PDB file of C-alpha atoms in Angstrom:
ATOM      1  CA  MET Z 259      -3.931  17.583   1.307  1.00  0.00           C
ATOM      2  CA  ALA Z 260      -6.336  15.738  -0.999  1.00  0.00           C
ATOM      3  CA  THR Z 261      -8.838  13.282   0.390  1.00  0.00           C
ATOM      4  CA  ALA Z 262     -11.763  11.492  -1.137  1.00  0.00           C
ATOM      5  CA  SER Z 263     -14.883  10.264   0.581  1.00  0.00           C
ATOM      6  CA  VAL Z 264     -15.743   6.619   0.063  1.00  0.00           C
ATOM      7  CA  GLU Z 265     -18.344   4.462   1.788  1.00  0.00           C
ATOM      8  CA  ASP Z 266     -17.094   2.342   4.716  1.00  0.00           C
ATOM      9  CA  SER Z 267     -13.860   4.315   4.878  1.00  0.00           C
ATOM     10  CA  VAL Z 268     -10.988   4.648   7.329  1.00  0.00           C
ATOM     11  CA  GLU Z 269      -8.407   7.379   7.692  1.00  0.00           C
ATOM     12  CA  VAL Z 270      -4.903   6.820   6.245  1.00  0.00           C
ATOM     13  CA  PRO Z 271      -2.417   9.272   4.709  1.00  0.00           C
ATOM     14  CA  LEU Z 272      -2.042  10.128   1.083  1.00  0.00           C
ATOM     15  CA  ALA Z 273       1.612  11.001   1.683  1.00  0.00           C
ATOM     16  CA  TRP Z 274       3.948   8.021   2.126  1.00  0.00           C
ATOM     17  CA  SER Z 275       6.172   7.771   5.165  1.00  0.00           C
ATOM     18  CA  GLN Z 276       8.670   5.252   6.439  1.00  0.00           C
ATOM     19  CA  PRO Z 277       8.351   4.849  10.216  1.00  0.00           C
ATOM     20  CA  HIS Z 278      11.038   2.736  11.863  1.00  0.00           C
ATOM     21  CA  GLY Z 279      10.476  -0.920  11.073  1.00  0.00           C
ATOM     22  CA  ALA Z 280       7.990  -0.323   8.241  1.00  0.00           C
ATOM     23  CA  CYS Z 281       8.489  -1.220   4.607  1.00  0.00           C
ATOM     24  CA  TRP Z 282       9.024   1.483   2.003  1.00  0.00           C
ATOM     25  CA  GLY Z 283       5.742   2.374   0.338  1.00  0.00           C
ATOM     26  CA  GLN Z 284       3.448   1.601   3.239  1.00  0.00           C
ATOM     27  CA  PRO Z 285       1.397   4.529   4.480  1.00  0.00           C
ATOM     28  CA  ALA Z 286       1.400   5.771   8.046  1.00  0.00           C
ATOM     29  CA  ARG Z 287      -1.989   6.343   9.680  1.00  0.00           C
ATOM     30  CA  GLY Z 288      -4.202   9.385   9.788  1.00  0.00           C
ATOM     31  CA  LEU Z 289      -4.501  11.651   6.717  1.00  0.00           C
ATOM     32  CA  GLY Z 290      -6.522  10.500   3.679  1.00  0.00           C
ATOM     33  CA  THR Z 291      -9.721   8.531   3.253  1.00  0.00           C
ATOM     34  CA  VAL Z 292      -9.583   4.963   2.042  1.00  0.00           C
ATOM     35  CA  ALA Z 293     -12.317   2.393   1.492  1.00  0.00           C
ATOM     36  CA  ARG Z 294     -12.048  -0.945   3.188  1.00  0.00           C
ATOM     37  CA  THR Z 295     -11.691  -4.039   1.080  1.00  0.00           C
ATOM     38  CA  GLY Z 296     -11.311  -7.641   2.071  1.00  0.00           C
ATOM     39  CA  LYS Z 297     -14.639  -9.326   1.447  1.00  0.00           C
ATOM     40  CA  ALA Z 298     -14.492 -12.859   2.703  1.00  0.00           C
ATOM     41  CA  LYS Z 299     -14.530 -15.597   0.072  1.00  0.00           C
ATOM     42  CA  LYS Z 300     -17.287 -18.178   0.265  1.00  0.00           C
ATOM     43  CA  GLY Z 301     -16.749 -20.399   3.278  1.00  0.00           C
ATOM     44  CA  GLN Z 302     -14.262 -18.018   4.943  1.00  0.00           C
ATOM     45  CA  ARG Z 303     -14.903 -15.751   7.901  1.00  0.00           C
ATOM     46  CA  LYS Z 304     -14.205 -12.057   7.521  1.00  0.00           C
ATOM     47  CA  PRO Z 305     -11.244 -11.024   9.728  1.00  0.00           C
ATOM     48  CA  SER Z 306     -11.997  -8.952  12.805  1.00  0.00           C
ATOM     49  CA  ARG Z 307     -11.733  -5.175  12.482  1.00  0.00           C
ATOM     50  CA  GLY Z 308      -8.342  -5.150  14.270  1.00  0.00           C
ATOM     51  CA  ALA Z 309      -6.917  -8.021  12.204  1.00  0.00           C
ATOM     52  CA  ARG Z 310      -7.723  -6.330   8.889  1.00  0.00           C
ATOM     53  CA  GLY Z 311      -5.299  -3.501   9.647  1.00  0.00           C
ATOM     54  CA  ARG Z 312      -2.418  -5.846  10.429  1.00  0.00           C
ATOM     55  CA  ASN Z 313      -2.549  -8.388   7.603  1.00  0.00           C
ATOM     56  CA  CYS Z 314      -1.296  -7.691   4.077  1.00  0.00           C
ATOM     57  CA  HIS Z 315      -4.240  -6.782   1.836  1.00  0.00           C
ATOM     58  CA  ILE Z 316      -5.456  -4.354  -0.849  1.00  0.00           C
ATOM     59  CA  ARG Z 317      -6.921  -0.987   0.106  1.00  0.00           C
ATOM     60  CA  ASN Z 318      -8.805   1.395  -2.198  1.00  0.00           C
ATOM     61  CA  LEU Z 319      -8.512   5.152  -2.574  1.00  0.00           C
ATOM     62  CA  MET Z 320     -10.604   7.394  -4.820  1.00  0.00           C
ATOM     63  CA  VAL Z 321      -8.205  10.137  -5.949  1.00  0.00           C
ATOM     64  CA  LYS Z 322      -8.023  12.874  -8.583  1.00  0.00           C
ATOM     65  CA  VAL Z 323      -5.706  11.978 -11.462  1.00  0.00           C
ATOM     66  CA  ARG Z 324      -3.700  15.194 -10.971  1.00  0.00           C
ATOM     67  CA  ASP Z 325      -2.989  14.107  -7.362  1.00  0.00           C
ATOM     68  CA  LEU Z 326      -1.268  10.888  -8.547  1.00  0.00           C
ATOM     69  CA  GLY Z 327       1.968  12.826  -9.091  1.00  0.00           C
ATOM     70  CA  LEU Z 328       2.503  11.559 -12.639  1.00  0.00           C
ATOM     71  CA  GLY Z 329       2.013  14.914 -14.402  1.00  0.00           C
ATOM     72  CA  PHE Z 330      -1.386  14.226 -16.010  1.00  0.00           C
ATOM     73  CA  ASN Z 331      -3.767  17.180 -16.312  1.00  0.00           C
ATOM     74  CA  SER Z 332      -7.173  15.699 -15.504  1.00  0.00           C
ATOM     75  CA  ASP Z 333      -9.946  16.360 -12.999  1.00  0.00           C
ATOM     76  CA  GLU Z 334     -11.214  12.769 -13.227  1.00  0.00           C
ATOM     77  CA  ILE Z 335     -11.322  10.675 -10.084  1.00  0.00           C
ATOM     78  CA  VAL Z 336      -9.947   7.133 -10.375  1.00  0.00           C
ATOM     79  CA  LEU Z 337      -9.731   4.140  -8.075  1.00  0.00           C
ATOM     80  CA  PHE Z 338      -6.155   3.607  -6.877  1.00  0.00           C
ATOM     81  CA  LYS Z 339      -5.515   0.278  -5.132  1.00  0.00           C
ATOM     82  CA  TYR Z 340      -2.497  -0.189  -2.884  1.00  0.00           C
ATOM     83  CA  CYS Z 341      -1.089  -2.769  -0.472  1.00  0.00           C
ATOM     84  CA  SER Z 342      -1.230  -2.200   3.262  1.00  0.00           C
ATOM     85  CA  GLY Z 343      -0.701  -4.192   6.426  1.00  0.00           C
ATOM     86  CA  SER Z 344       2.053  -6.016   8.224  1.00  0.00           C
ATOM     87  CA  CYS Z 345       3.782  -9.264   7.401  1.00  0.00           C
ATOM     88  CA  HIS Z 346       5.123 -10.222  10.817  1.00  0.00           C
ATOM     89  CA  ARG Z 347       3.353 -13.606  10.646  1.00  0.00           C
ATOM     90  CA  ALA Z 348       5.316 -14.372   7.452  1.00  0.00           C
ATOM     91  CA  ARG Z 349       8.709 -14.040   9.140  1.00  0.00           C
ATOM     92  CA  SER Z 350      11.273 -16.683   8.214  1.00  0.00           C
ATOM     93  CA  ASN Z 351      14.375 -17.882  10.069  1.00  0.00           C
ATOM     94  CA  TYR Z 352      16.308 -15.354   7.948  1.00  0.00           C
ATOM     95  CA  ASP Z 353      14.110 -12.506   9.236  1.00  0.00           C
ATOM     96  CA  LEU Z 354      14.405 -13.625  12.856  1.00  0.00           C
ATOM     97  CA  THR Z 355      18.206 -13.957  12.591  1.00  0.00           C
ATOM     98  CA  LEU Z 356      18.616 -10.627  10.804  1.00  0.00           C
ATOM     99  CA  GLY Z 357      16.485  -8.921  13.483  1.00  0.00           C
ATOM    100  CA  SER Z 358      18.631 -10.399  16.218  1.00  0.00           C
ATOM    101  CA  LEU Z 359      21.876  -9.317  14.518  1.00  0.00           C
ATOM    102  CA  LEU Z 360      20.521  -5.793  14.023  1.00  0.00           C
ATOM    103  CA  ARG Z 361      19.467  -5.519  17.700  1.00  0.00           C
ATOM    104  CA  GLN Z 362      22.946  -6.682  18.777  1.00  0.00           C
ATOM    105  CA  GLN Z 363      24.426  -4.120  16.345  1.00  0.00           C
ATOM    106  CA  LEU Z 364      26.471  -6.841  14.659  1.00  0.00           C
ATOM    107  CA  ILE Z 365      25.009  -5.435  11.432  1.00  0.00           C
ATOM    108  CA  VAL Z 366      25.042  -1.646  11.264  1.00  0.00           C
ATOM    109  CA  PRO Z 367      23.423  -0.109   8.161  1.00  0.00           C
ATOM    110  CA  GLY Z 368      25.225   2.801   6.517  1.00  0.00           C
ATOM    111  CA  PRO Z 369      23.726   6.308   6.581  1.00  0.00           C
ATOM    112  CA  GLN Z 370      21.873   5.825   3.251  1.00  0.00           C
ATOM    113  CA  GLU Z 371      20.958   2.156   3.833  1.00  0.00           C
ATOM    114  CA  ARG Z 372      17.939   0.515   5.349  1.00  0.00           C
ATOM    115  CA  VAL Z 373      17.944  -3.129   6.445  1.00  0.00           C
ATOM    116  CA  LEU Z 374      14.518  -4.680   7.086  1.00  0.00           C
ATOM    117  CA  SER Z 375      14.167  -7.751   9.240  1.00  0.00           C
ATOM    118  CA  HIS Z 376      10.657  -8.591   8.112  1.00  0.00           C
ATOM    119  CA  PRO Z 377       8.828  -9.176   4.814  1.00  0.00           C
ATOM    120  CA  CYS Z 378       7.019  -6.236   3.193  1.00  0.00           C
ATOM    121  CA  CYS Z 379       3.407  -6.057   2.027  1.00  0.00           C
ATOM    122  CA  ARG Z 380       3.834  -5.282  -1.679  1.00  0.00           C
ATOM    123  CA  PRO Z 381       1.941  -5.742  -4.961  1.00  0.00           C
ATOM    124  CA  THR Z 382       2.511  -9.072  -6.719  1.00  0.00           C
ATOM    125  CA  ARG Z 383       0.308  -8.116  -9.690  1.00  0.00           C
ATOM    126  CA  TYR Z 384      -0.678  -4.731 -11.098  1.00  0.00           C
ATOM    127  CA  GLU Z 385      -3.475  -3.341 -13.260  1.00  0.00           C
ATOM    128  CA  ALA Z 386      -3.728  -0.383 -15.618  1.00  0.00           C
ATOM    129  CA  VAL Z 387      -5.896   2.683 -14.966  1.00  0.00           C
ATOM    130  CA  SER Z 388      -7.560   4.663 -17.786  1.00  0.00           C
ATOM    131  CA  PHE Z 389      -8.973   8.193 -17.651  1.00  0.00           C
ATOM    132  CA  MET Z 390      -9.711  11.176 -19.879  1.00  0.00           C
ATOM    133  CA  ASP Z 391      -7.449  14.244 -19.692  1.00  0.00           C
ATOM    134  CA  VAL Z 392      -8.534  17.900 -20.088  1.00  0.00           C
ATOM    135  CA  GLN Z 393      -7.975  17.663 -23.870  1.00  0.00           C
ATOM    136  CA  ASN Z 394     -10.609  14.875 -24.029  1.00  0.00           C
ATOM    137  CA  THR Z 395      -7.937  12.288 -24.824  1.00  0.00           C
ATOM    138  CA  TRP Z 396      -8.038   8.844 -23.209  1.00  0.00           C
ATOM    139  CA  GLN Z 397      -4.883   8.049 -21.248  1.00  0.00           C
ATOM    140  CA  THR Z 398      -3.908   4.643 -19.868  1.00  0.00           C
ATOM    141  CA  VAL Z 399      -1.228   4.221 -17.212  1.00  0.00           C
ATOM    142  CA  GLU Z 400       0.090   0.640 -17.070  1.00  0.00           C
ATOM    143  CA  LYS Z 401       0.942  -0.986 -13.723  1.00  0.00           C
ATOM    144  CA  LEU Z 402      -0.514   1.902 -11.730  1.00  0.00           C
ATOM    145  CA  SER Z 403      -2.743   0.088  -9.284  1.00  0.00           C
ATOM    146  CA  ALA Z 404      -2.212  -3.048  -7.194  1.00  0.00           C
ATOM    147  CA  ALA Z 405      -4.283  -6.071  -8.242  1.00  0.00           C
ATOM    148  CA  GLU Z 406      -2.871  -8.524  -5.660  1.00  0.00           C
ATOM    149  CA  CYS Z 407      -0.764  -8.130  -2.529  1.00  0.00           C
ATOM    150  CA  SER Z 408       1.525 -10.490  -0.702  1.00  0.00           C
ATOM    151  CA  CYS Z 409       4.299 -10.504   1.877  1.00  0.00           C
ATOM    152  CA  ILE Z 410       7.564 -10.174  -0.077  1.00  0.00           C
ATOM    153  CA  GLY Z 411      11.020 -10.811   1.300  1.00  0.00           C
TER     154      GLY Z 411
END
């Protein structure tokens, strides 16, 4: 499995998984190396170490282009930004009601369905990533990396 070393890093997986109750596209813990982000804006306190992992925010990963899974042949390393964290504080009355109905099994998802009773931490804006392939040609992939994250749903 590919990992990249970045200053002030924490361990998270490069492979995506969907543990019960998590949103699609959020990583489980423990496999790759990711840099912390989340610098406090002027006048704001930086969240505690434990709070950073729970709130929806952008994380950074230095990764080889060929490991992106898009079929590009390049040894360049690029910065991939993704959204991570929970959105339980953003729950609405809809989410609370849906959770209750699911627990009571009044709503039973089909075998290929997944019903989430909480908002998901997802990109709300994307940015392009450019790199050079092995033929010395510049490639640009639009909407590859997250530029902003928010609780959606």
